[in-house]
Amino acid sequence: MTSFTPAETAAMHRAVVIAASPDAPAGPNPRVGCVILSPDGHVLAEGYHRGAGTAHAEVDALANLAAAGISAYGTTAVVTLEPCNHQGRTGPCAQALLDAGVADVVYAQDDPTAQARGGAAALAAAGVRVRRGLCAEQAARLNRPWLLAVTTGRPMVTWKLAATLDGRVAAADTTSRWITPPAARHDAHRLRRDCDAIMVGTGTVLADDPALTIRDEAGRSAPARLQPLRVVVGSRPIPPTAQVLADANHLLLPDHDPHAVLAALASREIRHVLLEGGPTLAAAFLRAGVVDEVVAYVAPALLGAGPAAVADFGVSTIADALRLHHPHVVVLGEGDNLAIRLTGDPDPGGTNRTTASITPIHHHAEENH
Amino acid sequence: MTSFTPAETAAMHRAVVIAASPDAPAGPNPRVGCVILSPDGHVLAEGYHRGAGTAHAEVDALANLAAAGISAYGTTAVVTLEPCNHQGRTGPCAQALLDAGVADVVYAQDDPTAQARGGAAALAAAGVRVRRGLCAEQAARLNRPWLLAVTTGRPMVTWKLAATLDGRVAAADTTSRWITPPAARHDAHRLRRDCDAIMVGTGTVLADDPALTIRDEAGRSAPARLQPLRVVVGSRPIPPTAQVLADANHLLLPDHDPHAVLAALASREIRHVLLEGGPTLAAAFLRAGVVDEVVAYVAPALLGAGPAAVADFGVSTIADALRLHHPHVVVLGEGDNLAIRLTGDPDPGGTNRTTASITPIHHHAEENH
């Protein structure tokens, strides 16, 4: 059984934290952190990947080490993902570690992509001591959308809904601002930050004219480079004045077949899409079995009439109800401004168990990672 | 400003606890606890009311004191409700305290009923030191249904619902067993124990044939004397084999007007009724503004079709949504068997703000308290 020192475990915890730094945005590449330890277990340097086109975590850490005037000879590199083995703009990370004289590599999870895998074997063949599996679960959680996307060939889909206790997402006259209190709306904006794309149906654009942008609590927009792609699905015409069309960072997809929609997003290297409504589009994705996560905001309020959170998606009897696994409940806000956030994962496959046949996304080594 | 000693405060906390003893069942009378202290603040005896026809808390405590061979002369009685002043089977409690020689009376809240109030004034007139208001909020919480019933003249109404995240209380084929996991169903049975009556519409009887009885986790029925009155509202015929008709402890009310229903229950001294469905009956009570508390069990599941938790009750736009005040969230169960319980109080008045003109219930001194 592989064993790790307390210093290596502490270093991996730190590597996971820095991998999720605020300037490591969602995007086509995985989040990766790296910490370099001296032979006696002291932290010498750290680094992380800042997104497509920038240095990998290992190279970033080695550069920081060199900048401090310290040799990497005989050190241990602790990294959240298997070092890549592909020849890109800067050469593979495995080679960079070898060239620097790193003696020991500890990593959390294997790289599942066809182009990047093999770094561990290359290092071991060159005489480096290589160990894997430390904090593998935390590392997987860090990159759930990326792992799902590179192994299934489609983006991870998170469906977000905001409903009353009786499951309404709007009143009878279609007004829906605001069903949930401010704390829930701010939380939903944080959710948008974790996604590469936000998707709604044309019905939602016609009813609500949402901006689908990331804004802070004061209503100020985040910088353009952090704004997710705005995706509108469906064939109903939307007015040219619609807010989703405000700049070029949008995509109109008339074909509302979920598999076709996801293939179009995959071809743009979208790894994580947030489905924000409406009920018909959500039902289509649930029916197709391509909703990976549900984030429901429930307000302590009742409407008695108005559209339900989701349209018929093929369940006719209680035994077939779509149950969410690993449910997690958080109470947001307080007093009369309280709301519940319930997160969970639907059964894979949905009510229509046909499997999509989409070619897995390949790692775009040259341009991105 | 009235002041209380630490010993009196501790005694009142204890009095509140014993007032809610398991054998102090829901019923027409308030829950009351009493602790008797020596002049130097030691607990000498305690007592509580065990329901209609049994000794009042003060008399129970004095009897326990006498049984221990201790004189009540010069003691302090700490009691959760103003001692009654009415001549019943055993004479008023105020007189019993005077006769025993109690020198000091501390109570939490005034008795609001026309027949019983005045005990504090009678004690003070006789030279007893009387102080009120210690732990008044806790004492009021102990008797919320009773206080609401004696001041409004109708039973308190708690509406219980069990729904999916999309607000469905049954699937498209009307099956609903079980929407919520075991932990939520057990909790709902505890809720029944706190009520004098359980009410459903005829539609629910026809769809589900519920027993509406209190059962333990193994499915065994509680003793008959602890079973609430089963109330069926509506004019649709129900079969003679329906489980709600299993014994005489039921009431059929063809008139589904909420005010008429509540007047019929008030005349039977029902202080707290649990409205368990269905959506039409719940809507009628919400529209009439006579739902005092909502207890919602929400399962992490989706149905997409089937009846909603509540039918149209007159809200047409989001600004008029019925918001629950003092919302309180509890997570029941764990893992995939988790459910949320959300409790809150609707705005008084509902969507139909006409006030019921029902004569307040009088305290039935002779028979009950």
XYZ file of C-alpha atoms in Angstrom:
738
model
C 0.000 0.000 0.000
C 1.224 3.420 -0.979
C 2.092 5.627 1.948
C 2.459 9.410 2.204
C 4.173 11.567 4.806
C 2.253 14.161 6.863
C 4.190 16.876 4.982
C 3.032 15.438 1.641
C -0.581 15.277 2.838
C -0.450 18.878 4.050
C 1.128 19.926 0.756
C -1.654 18.205 -1.227
C -4.328 19.993 0.823
C -2.583 23.259 -0.014
C -2.308 22.277 -3.698
C -6.082 21.673 -3.824
C -6.728 25.084 -2.252
C -4.499 27.039 -4.623
C -5.834 25.100 -7.628
C -9.219 26.711 -6.875
C -7.812 30.254 -6.628
C -10.151 33.026 -7.813
C -8.013 33.673 -10.907
C -8.192 29.993 -11.918
C -11.474 30.441 -13.764
C -13.807 27.819 -15.132
C -12.815 26.974 -18.680
C -11.683 24.162 -20.929
C -8.718 23.116 -18.771
C -8.640 21.333 -15.418
C -7.772 23.195 -12.226
C -4.359 22.032 -11.031
C -2.187 23.007 -8.068
C 1.432 22.025 -7.278
C 3.587 22.355 -4.152
C 7.345 21.607 -4.125
C 8.840 20.156 -0.947
C 12.482 19.876 0.180
C 13.743 16.325 0.928
C 12.998 16.956 4.642
C 9.433 18.078 3.920
C 9.570 21.883 3.923
C 7.526 23.871 1.425
C 9.914 25.473 -1.099
C 7.483 26.833 -3.718
C 3.977 26.497 -5.076
C 2.154 27.127 -8.320
C -1.165 26.669 -10.082
C -2.703 26.792 -13.526
C -4.507 30.039 -14.416
C -6.435 28.776 -17.428
C -5.970 28.044 -21.119
C -2.778 29.499 -22.614
C -0.943 29.989 -19.298
C 1.738 27.855 -17.592
C 0.804 24.511 -16.111
C 0.877 24.194 -12.331
C 4.171 22.250 -12.250
C 5.927 24.721 -14.550
C 4.522 27.638 -12.515
C 5.856 26.097 -9.302
C 9.292 25.363 -10.822
C 9.487 28.946 -12.105
C 8.666 30.287 -8.628
C 11.331 27.999 -7.170
C 13.934 29.220 -9.661
C 12.936 32.844 -9.037
C 13.739 32.254 -5.357
C 17.149 30.962 -6.350
C 16.505 27.432 -5.091
C 17.503 24.287 -6.996
C 14.811 21.697 -7.652
C 17.371 18.916 -7.439
C 16.171 16.103 -5.162
C 12.845 17.786 -4.335
C 9.334 16.296 -4.168
C 6.568 17.690 -6.416
C 3.054 17.302 -4.946
C 0.441 17.890 -7.650
C -3.353 17.463 -7.861
C -3.358 15.880 -11.354
C -0.990 13.459 -13.080
C 1.716 15.546 -14.832
C 0.954 15.730 -18.546
C 3.022 13.874 -21.095
C 2.174 15.752 -24.260
C 4.390 17.899 -26.387
C 2.780 21.334 -26.396
C 4.102 24.844 -26.648
C 6.410 24.332 -23.676
C 6.994 20.596 -23.688
C 5.364 18.104 -21.372
C 5.308 18.732 -17.613
C 6.756 15.278 -16.946
C 9.847 16.321 -18.915
C 10.053 19.678 -17.101
C 10.077 17.880 -13.742
C 12.782 15.490 -14.975
C 14.893 18.312 -16.412
C 14.739 20.194 -13.105
C 15.956 17.139 -11.187
C 12.805 16.465 -9.149
C 13.317 13.101 -7.404
C 9.853 12.335 -6.161
C 6.323 12.979 -7.562
C 3.096 12.588 -5.581
C -0.182 13.186 -7.449
C -3.896 12.873 -6.616
C -5.622 11.576 -9.727
C -4.766 10.158 -13.123
C -5.233 12.287 -16.221
C -8.036 10.506 -18.136
C -7.465 12.234 -21.468
C -5.976 10.321 -24.394
C -3.423 12.992 -25.252
C -2.125 13.940 -21.809
C -2.006 10.637 -19.920
C 1.213 8.678 -19.482
C 3.202 11.281 -17.540
C 3.494 9.053 -14.470
C 4.831 6.148 -16.514
C 7.362 8.391 -18.264
C 8.601 9.750 -14.920
C 8.857 6.284 -13.372
C 10.743 4.986 -16.439
C 13.271 7.800 -15.949
C 13.901 6.729 -12.338
C 11.656 9.185 -10.461
C 9.756 7.775 -7.487
C 6.044 8.215 -8.371
C 3.097 7.750 -6.033
C -0.610 8.407 -6.789
C -3.990 8.605 -5.016
C -3.328 11.121 -2.229
C -6.545 13.154 -1.648
C -7.974 11.739 -4.869
C -11.559 12.530 -3.834
C -10.896 16.197 -3.096
C -9.012 16.529 -6.373
C -11.869 14.905 -8.292
C -14.365 17.291 -6.668
C -12.207 20.198 -7.805
C -12.573 19.138 -11.427
C -15.939 17.416 -11.549
C -17.141 19.275 -14.691
C -13.847 18.800 -16.515
C -13.627 15.090 -15.618
C -17.237 14.526 -16.657
C -16.724 16.432 -19.896
C -13.501 14.718 -20.971
C -14.863 11.248 -20.158
C -18.404 11.621 -21.624
C -17.709 14.028 -24.454
C -20.383 16.520 -23.393
C -20.451 19.385 -20.860
C -21.632 18.778 -17.335
C -25.194 20.118 -16.950
C -26.305 21.816 -13.738
C -29.992 22.693 -13.640
C -30.812 25.617 -11.381
C -34.354 26.371 -10.307
C -35.896 28.875 -7.896
C -39.356 27.851 -6.755
C -41.940 28.303 -4.036
C -42.830 25.514 -1.601
C -45.571 24.500 -4.029
C -43.052 24.262 -6.870
C -44.030 27.372 -8.847
C -41.339 29.321 -10.707
C -43.641 32.233 -11.530
C -47.092 33.543 -10.671
C -50.150 33.106 -12.880
C -49.361 36.391 -14.696
C -45.764 35.067 -15.361
C -44.148 37.548 -12.940
C -41.277 35.895 -11.091
C -39.178 38.729 -9.596
C -38.385 37.865 -6.946
C -39.431 34.420 -5.828
C -36.347 33.963 -3.667
C -34.779 36.463 -1.235
C -31.483 38.352 -1.930
C -29.244 35.749 -0.237
C -30.478 33.077 -2.643
C -30.041 35.317 -5.681
C -26.469 36.166 -4.681
C -25.745 32.486 -4.218
C -27.107 31.806 -7.706
C -24.668 34.368 -9.088
C -21.799 32.513 -7.437
C -23.105 29.403 -9.184
C -22.876 31.193 -12.550
C -19.202 31.980 -11.871
C -18.434 28.255 -11.818
C -19.870 27.665 -15.293
C -18.660 28.338 -18.828
C -22.133 28.839 -20.252
C -25.621 29.773 -19.075
C -28.535 28.342 -21.038
C -32.228 29.237 -21.217
C -35.096 28.519 -23.591
C -36.568 31.158 -25.892
C -39.687 31.129 -23.690
C -37.668 32.408 -20.744
C -36.110 35.168 -22.876
C -39.579 36.244 -24.043
C -41.051 36.132 -20.521
C -38.215 37.579 -18.422
C -35.617 39.137 -20.769
C -32.794 38.006 -18.454
C -29.279 39.459 -18.831
C -27.633 36.093 -17.919
C -24.517 37.894 -16.753
C -22.454 37.630 -13.596
C -23.048 40.606 -11.338
C -21.975 41.366 -7.796
C -24.295 42.163 -4.895
C -24.412 45.820 -5.929
C -25.506 44.835 -9.443
C -22.164 45.623 -11.137
C -21.172 43.323 -14.020
C -18.039 41.205 -13.749
C -15.317 41.816 -16.429
C -16.181 40.522 -19.914
C -13.470 37.797 -19.820
C -15.218 36.215 -16.782
C -18.697 36.279 -18.329
C -20.035 32.866 -19.382
C -21.334 32.197 -22.872
C -25.081 32.987 -23.030
C -26.967 30.215 -24.812
C -30.579 30.494 -25.987
C -32.260 27.270 -27.116
C -35.428 27.067 -29.241
C -37.032 28.227 -32.427
C -39.315 31.022 -31.236
C -38.078 34.408 -32.484
C -36.620 36.702 -29.843
C -36.483 40.497 -30.240
C -33.151 42.083 -31.246
C -33.404 44.226 -28.119
C -33.219 41.141 -25.850
C -30.533 41.556 -23.173
C -28.933 38.187 -23.994
C -27.955 39.656 -27.378
C -26.190 42.667 -25.768
C -22.746 41.551 -27.003
C -21.209 38.816 -29.165
C -20.738 36.395 -26.256
C -23.941 34.496 -27.036
C -25.107 31.500 -29.036
C -28.560 30.841 -30.477
C -29.415 27.167 -30.966
C -32.748 26.645 -32.759
C -32.571 22.822 -32.381
C -33.723 22.073 -28.834
C -32.688 18.392 -28.844
C -30.522 18.124 -25.706
C -27.894 15.905 -27.337
C -27.546 18.294 -30.277
C -27.343 21.271 -27.902
C -24.618 19.602 -25.844
C -22.664 18.576 -28.937
C -22.700 22.203 -30.105
C -21.426 23.331 -26.697
C -18.787 20.574 -26.582
C -17.439 21.724 -29.937
C -16.831 25.116 -28.275
C -14.988 23.426 -25.383
C -17.739 24.267 -22.878
C -17.176 21.943 -19.892
C -19.984 23.100 -17.606
C -23.331 24.610 -18.588
C -25.882 26.062 -16.192
C -29.446 25.356 -17.318
C -31.594 28.156 -15.896
C -34.974 27.370 -17.426
C -37.655 27.258 -18.315
C -39.770 24.246 -17.379
C -39.978 22.852 -20.937
C -36.236 22.964 -21.583
C -35.527 21.449 -18.146
C -37.982 18.624 -18.866
C -36.267 17.872 -22.201
C -32.853 17.602 -20.515
C -34.203 15.453 -17.652
C -35.962 13.175 -20.135
C -32.722 12.793 -22.084
C -30.860 11.859 -18.880
C -28.274 14.613 -19.279
C -28.833 16.600 -16.075
C -25.872 15.851 -13.809
C -26.704 18.131 -10.899
C -29.781 19.961 -9.621
C -29.476 23.130 -7.558
C -32.887 24.112 -6.217
C -33.589 27.308 -4.316
C -36.856 26.955 -2.400
C -38.559 30.001 -0.910
C -40.890 29.750 2.101
C -43.786 31.059 0.027
C -46.866 29.743 -1.749
C -48.421 30.761 -5.063
C -51.165 28.204 -5.778
C -51.054 29.006 -9.493
C -48.470 29.683 -12.194
C -45.946 27.524 -14.069
C -44.394 24.541 -12.273
C -40.604 24.241 -12.026
C -40.490 21.471 -14.594
C -42.859 20.171 -17.267
C -43.791 16.523 -17.735
C -40.594 14.558 -18.338
C -42.097 11.099 -18.562
C -42.729 10.054 -14.956
C -46.254 8.734 -14.421
C -46.085 6.874 -11.097
C -44.454 7.570 -7.749
C -42.030 4.642 -7.936
C -40.440 6.290 -10.971
C -39.943 9.697 -9.312
C -36.540 11.125 -10.097
C -34.690 10.987 -6.756
C -31.634 13.147 -6.160
C -28.582 11.364 -4.804
C -26.111 12.888 -2.330
C -28.616 15.596 -1.388
C -27.123 18.549 0.429
C -29.131 21.276 2.161
C -27.997 24.797 3.015
C -30.130 27.530 4.582
C -29.419 30.931 2.989
C -30.353 34.243 4.600
C -32.299 34.440 7.805
C -35.607 35.448 9.335
C -38.305 36.175 6.805
C -35.603 36.452 4.106
C -34.585 32.830 4.396
C -34.416 30.344 1.522
C -33.289 26.747 1.211
C -30.701 25.555 -1.284
C -30.951 21.851 -2.051
C -28.303 20.300 -4.281
C -28.310 16.726 -5.557
C -27.526 14.483 -8.497
C -30.303 12.832 -10.521
C -29.950 9.181 -11.421
C -27.844 8.926 -14.547
C -29.857 8.075 -17.605
C -33.016 9.980 -16.735
C -36.310 8.551 -17.952
C -35.006 7.927 -21.456
C -32.110 5.553 -20.933
C -30.600 5.751 -24.418
C -26.955 6.680 -24.262
C -25.635 9.537 -26.286
C -23.023 8.552 -28.820
C -20.787 11.559 -28.834
C -17.074 11.262 -29.440
C -15.109 12.153 -26.299
C -13.541 15.582 -26.322
C -9.800 15.467 -26.824
C -7.434 17.489 -24.820
C -6.491 20.500 -26.915
C -2.868 20.298 -25.978
C -1.358 22.907 -28.205
C -3.745 25.760 -27.581
C -4.986 25.178 -24.094
C -3.158 23.018 -21.675
C -39.830 46.898 36.840
C -40.743 43.484 38.157
C -37.743 41.410 39.195
C -37.348 37.684 39.725
C -34.706 35.686 41.600
C -32.496 33.131 39.840
C -34.341 30.410 41.811
C -37.681 31.660 40.481
C -36.366 31.746 36.915
C -35.012 28.191 37.209
C -38.331 27.067 38.715
C -40.278 28.613 35.815
C -38.071 26.824 33.272
C -38.831 23.584 35.096
C -42.553 24.412 35.210
C -42.585 24.890 31.427
C -40.847 21.533 30.951
C -43.212 19.547 33.172
C -46.252 21.308 31.666
C -45.317 19.617 28.370
C -44.979 16.128 29.909
C -45.973 13.245 27.604
C -49.123 12.553 29.661
C -50.260 16.158 29.337
C -51.995 15.536 26.031
C -53.383 18.010 23.546
C -56.985 18.739 24.386
C -59.380 21.496 25.369
C -57.363 22.734 28.351
C -54.078 24.635 28.470
C -50.850 22.957 29.518
C -49.812 24.291 32.929
C -46.895 23.513 35.236
C -46.281 24.646 38.828
C -43.212 24.531 41.106
C -43.358 25.397 44.827
C -40.294 27.035 46.384
C -39.300 27.493 50.032
C -38.738 31.100 51.188
C -34.989 30.593 50.612
C -35.540 29.336 47.055
C -35.386 25.544 47.317
C -37.724 23.391 45.249
C -40.264 21.736 47.617
C -42.730 20.214 45.153
C -43.983 20.371 41.594
C -47.161 19.531 39.721
C -48.805 19.820 36.315
C -52.179 19.488 34.673
C -52.900 16.161 32.961
C -55.894 17.253 30.885
C -59.619 17.812 31.188
C -61.140 16.425 34.405
C -57.881 16.128 36.335
C -56.345 18.404 39.003
C -54.968 21.768 37.999
C -51.193 22.249 38.197
C -51.312 24.318 41.407
C -53.576 21.802 43.161
C -51.396 18.923 41.945
C -48.285 20.652 43.313
C -49.942 21.460 46.670
C -51.091 17.815 46.948
C -47.543 16.610 46.271
C -46.264 19.032 48.916
C -48.805 17.792 51.482
C -47.977 14.159 50.632
C -44.342 14.930 51.497
C -45.516 16.289 54.884
C -44.396 19.855 54.148
C -46.470 22.941 54.953
C -47.143 25.403 52.153
C -47.134 28.288 54.611
C -44.938 31.138 53.424
C -43.901 29.386 50.169
C -43.676 30.769 46.611
C -45.767 29.184 43.830
C -44.191 29.517 40.357
C -46.775 28.719 37.680
C -46.865 29.029 33.878
C -50.421 30.464 33.692
C -52.320 32.891 35.935
C -54.057 30.815 38.644
C -57.744 30.450 37.756
C -60.418 32.277 39.669
C -63.484 30.239 38.791
C -65.612 28.066 41.019
C -65.422 24.598 39.528
C -65.530 21.125 41.003
C -62.656 21.851 43.361
C -62.887 25.600 43.780
C -60.610 28.133 42.148
C -56.844 27.642 42.234
C -56.357 31.168 43.579
C -58.405 30.161 46.646
C -56.477 26.885 47.017
C -53.176 28.808 47.097
C -54.607 31.232 49.675
C -55.999 28.423 51.841
C -52.618 26.675 51.839
C -50.867 29.820 53.010
C -48.750 30.515 49.920
C -47.185 33.952 50.364
C -45.839 34.656 46.920
C -47.091 33.840 43.393
C -45.020 34.207 40.197
C -46.748 33.418 36.906
C -45.791 33.641 33.233
C -48.871 34.756 31.342
C -52.364 36.047 32.040
C -55.354 33.766 31.544
C -57.200 35.381 28.611
C -60.509 33.563 29.117
C -63.553 35.423 30.458
C -64.398 32.797 33.054
C -60.982 32.017 34.504
C -59.218 35.395 34.589
C -58.956 37.480 37.740
C -56.978 35.023 39.866
C -54.030 37.382 40.161
C -56.229 40.252 41.321
C -57.986 38.030 43.890
C -54.631 36.851 45.292
C -53.244 40.379 45.496
C -56.408 41.614 47.203
C -55.916 38.913 49.822
C -52.387 40.131 50.562
C -50.332 37.682 48.463
C -47.361 39.159 46.623
C -48.083 38.558 42.920
C -45.656 39.017 40.023
C -46.277 38.215 36.341
C -44.375 37.957 33.053
C -41.496 35.588 33.890
C -40.728 33.461 30.775
C -43.951 34.702 29.184
C -42.770 33.824 25.666
C -41.913 30.213 26.467
C -45.237 29.801 28.251
C -47.116 31.247 25.281
C -45.314 28.865 22.926
C -46.389 25.974 25.142
C -50.044 26.860 24.608
C -50.101 28.460 21.177
C -53.134 26.443 19.914
C -55.083 26.973 23.157
C -54.340 30.714 23.267
C -55.262 31.124 19.610
C -58.455 29.106 20.079
C -59.684 30.896 23.206
C -58.940 34.338 21.765
C -60.275 33.804 18.206
C -63.041 31.311 18.885
C -61.805 28.789 16.320
C -59.196 26.020 16.420
C -55.640 26.718 15.328
C -55.111 25.289 11.829
C -51.814 23.664 10.869
C -51.548 22.672 7.223
C -49.179 19.806 6.556
C -47.947 18.965 3.078
C -45.417 16.493 1.697
C -44.193 17.449 -1.752
C -41.379 17.012 -4.235
C -39.005 19.849 -5.138
C -41.374 20.697 -7.982
C -44.305 20.917 -5.566
C -46.144 17.720 -6.501
C -48.019 15.786 -3.812
C -48.676 12.769 -6.035
C -47.661 11.379 -9.412
C -49.783 11.659 -12.571
C -51.507 8.334 -11.725
C -52.333 9.749 -8.203
C -49.896 7.411 -6.422
C -48.188 9.190 -3.539
C -46.695 6.467 -1.318
C -44.103 7.462 -0.473
C -43.066 10.913 -1.587
C -41.013 11.542 1.560
C -38.561 9.170 3.284
C -39.303 7.368 6.607
C -37.771 10.091 8.814
C -40.218 12.650 7.420
C -43.203 10.324 7.826
C -42.297 9.616 11.458
C -41.977 13.327 12.081
C -45.440 13.861 10.582
C -46.820 11.311 13.041
C -45.332 13.310 15.906
C -47.129 16.335 14.450
C -50.438 14.432 14.631
C -49.864 13.785 18.336
C -49.943 17.527 19.016
C -53.364 17.965 17.442
C -56.927 17.202 18.564
C -58.209 16.561 15.054
C -56.888 15.575 11.630
C -58.801 16.833 8.613
C -58.834 15.819 4.941
C -61.139 16.371 1.983
C -63.296 13.613 0.530
C -61.024 13.606 -2.518
C -58.083 12.499 -0.378
C -60.188 9.717 1.203
C -61.202 8.493 -2.263
C -57.632 8.660 -3.631
C -55.580 7.376 -0.683
C -57.976 5.824 1.890
C -55.782 7.133 4.744
C -56.246 5.776 8.296
C -55.492 9.207 9.857
C -54.363 7.543 13.075
C -51.298 7.989 15.239
C -48.941 5.062 14.817
C -45.412 4.422 16.015
C -42.396 3.657 13.818
C -43.346 -0.044 13.746
C -46.855 0.819 12.517
C -48.640 0.074 15.824
C -51.603 2.317 16.648
C -51.483 4.542 19.732
C -54.221 3.937 22.377
C -57.719 5.084 21.369
C -57.788 7.899 23.979
C -54.740 9.508 22.297
C -56.186 9.298 18.773
C -57.284 12.650 17.296
C -60.754 13.147 15.863
C -60.779 12.237 12.150
C -62.558 14.897 10.116
C -63.615 14.473 6.478
C -64.787 17.597 4.655
C -66.812 17.625 1.445
C -69.928 16.339 -0.217
C -68.584 13.490 -2.377
C -69.762 10.107 -1.084
C -67.095 7.944 0.523
C -67.385 4.157 0.769
C -68.472 2.625 4.123
C -65.244 0.593 4.059
C -63.083 3.741 4.201
C -60.472 3.505 6.972
C -61.452 6.899 8.419
C -64.830 5.350 9.350
C -63.174 2.452 11.259
C -64.563 3.622 14.621
C -66.850 6.333 15.987
C -64.019 8.856 16.474
C -64.763 10.634 13.201
C -66.803 13.525 11.883
C -68.157 14.029 8.365
C -68.725 17.659 7.368
C -70.438 18.018 3.968
C -70.190 21.840 4.024
C -66.637 22.687 2.982
C -66.788 26.388 3.898
C -63.722 26.815 6.157
C -65.517 29.061 8.658
C -68.395 26.581 8.988
C -65.937 23.704 9.363
C -64.003 25.502 12.096
C -67.198 26.505 13.928
C -68.253 22.841 13.961
C -64.861 21.862 15.382
C -64.911 24.696 17.938
C -68.263 23.468 19.224
C -66.530 20.165 19.996
C -63.748 22.011 21.874
C -61.141 21.186 19.226
C -58.250 23.611 19.798
C -55.844 22.436 17.093
C -56.664 20.802 13.780
C -54.132 19.350 11.352
C -55.162 19.912 7.727
C -53.568 17.101 5.717
C -55.022 17.751 2.270
C -55.833 17.734 -0.456
C -54.909 20.704 -2.622
C -58.500 21.963 -2.984
C -59.266 21.952 0.737
C -55.900 23.578 1.514
C -56.641 26.302 -1.060
C -60.048 26.995 0.521
C -58.480 27.429 3.967
C -55.654 29.642 2.654
C -58.143 31.783 0.731
C -60.213 32.187 3.895
C -57.094 33.286 5.824
C -57.511 30.605 8.480
C -54.212 28.714 8.096
C -52.080 29.631 11.106
C -49.077 27.427 10.435
C -47.632 25.547 7.468
C -45.485 22.450 7.942
C -43.996 21.416 4.608
C -41.962 18.262 4.066
C -39.952 18.580 0.858
C -38.316 15.524 -0.694
C -35.228 15.793 -2.939
C -37.167 14.328 -5.851
C -38.877 15.480 -9.038
C -42.104 14.299 -10.666
C -42.818 16.764 -13.505
C -46.508 15.837 -13.490
C -49.247 15.146 -10.964
C -51.293 17.328 -8.593
C -49.647 20.409 -7.065
C -49.541 20.845 -3.283
C -52.191 23.526 -3.342
C -54.815 24.659 -5.834
C -55.386 28.266 -6.898
C -56.140 30.296 -3.792
C -56.435 33.689 -5.410
C -52.834 34.846 -5.965
C -52.222 36.063 -9.505
C -48.971 38.035 -9.308
C -45.649 37.516 -7.539
C -46.011 40.514 -5.223
C -49.052 38.815 -3.673
C -47.285 35.475 -3.012
C -48.166 34.139 0.409
C -44.884 34.436 2.355
C -44.338 32.400 5.498
C -43.125 34.319 8.520
C -40.713 32.964 11.128
C -39.593 30.208 8.749
C -37.721 27.371 10.403
C -35.830 24.648 8.542
C -34.912 21.186 9.821
C -33.181 18.441 7.828
C -34.698 15.025 8.585
C -32.966 11.740 7.821
C -29.666 11.583 5.984
C -27.990 10.533 2.768
C -30.419 9.637 0.006
C -33.200 9.343 2.643
C -33.050 13.003 3.531
C -36.004 15.396 3.525
C -36.476 19.022 4.536
C -39.096 20.202 6.991
C -39.958 23.870 6.603
C -42.338 25.426 9.123
C -43.741 28.964 8.975
C -46.763 31.118 9.576
C -48.739 32.604 6.684
C -49.764 36.228 6.890
C -52.959 36.427 8.885
C -55.964 37.147 6.745
C -54.944 35.159 3.674
C -56.073 36.461 0.299
C -59.619 37.018 1.471
C -59.233 39.504 4.282
C -62.766 39.314 5.661
C -62.707 38.516 9.344
C -64.691 35.619 10.717
C -67.323 36.630 13.253
C -67.293 33.657 15.568
C -68.037 34.062 19.249
C -64.932 33.292 21.320
C -64.917 29.907 22.997
C -65.598 30.129 26.724
C -63.590 28.244 29.239
C -65.660 25.208 30.203
C -64.871 25.549 33.860
C -67.059 22.914 35.395
C -66.187 20.020 33.128
C -62.704 20.677 31.987
C -60.395 22.980 33.766
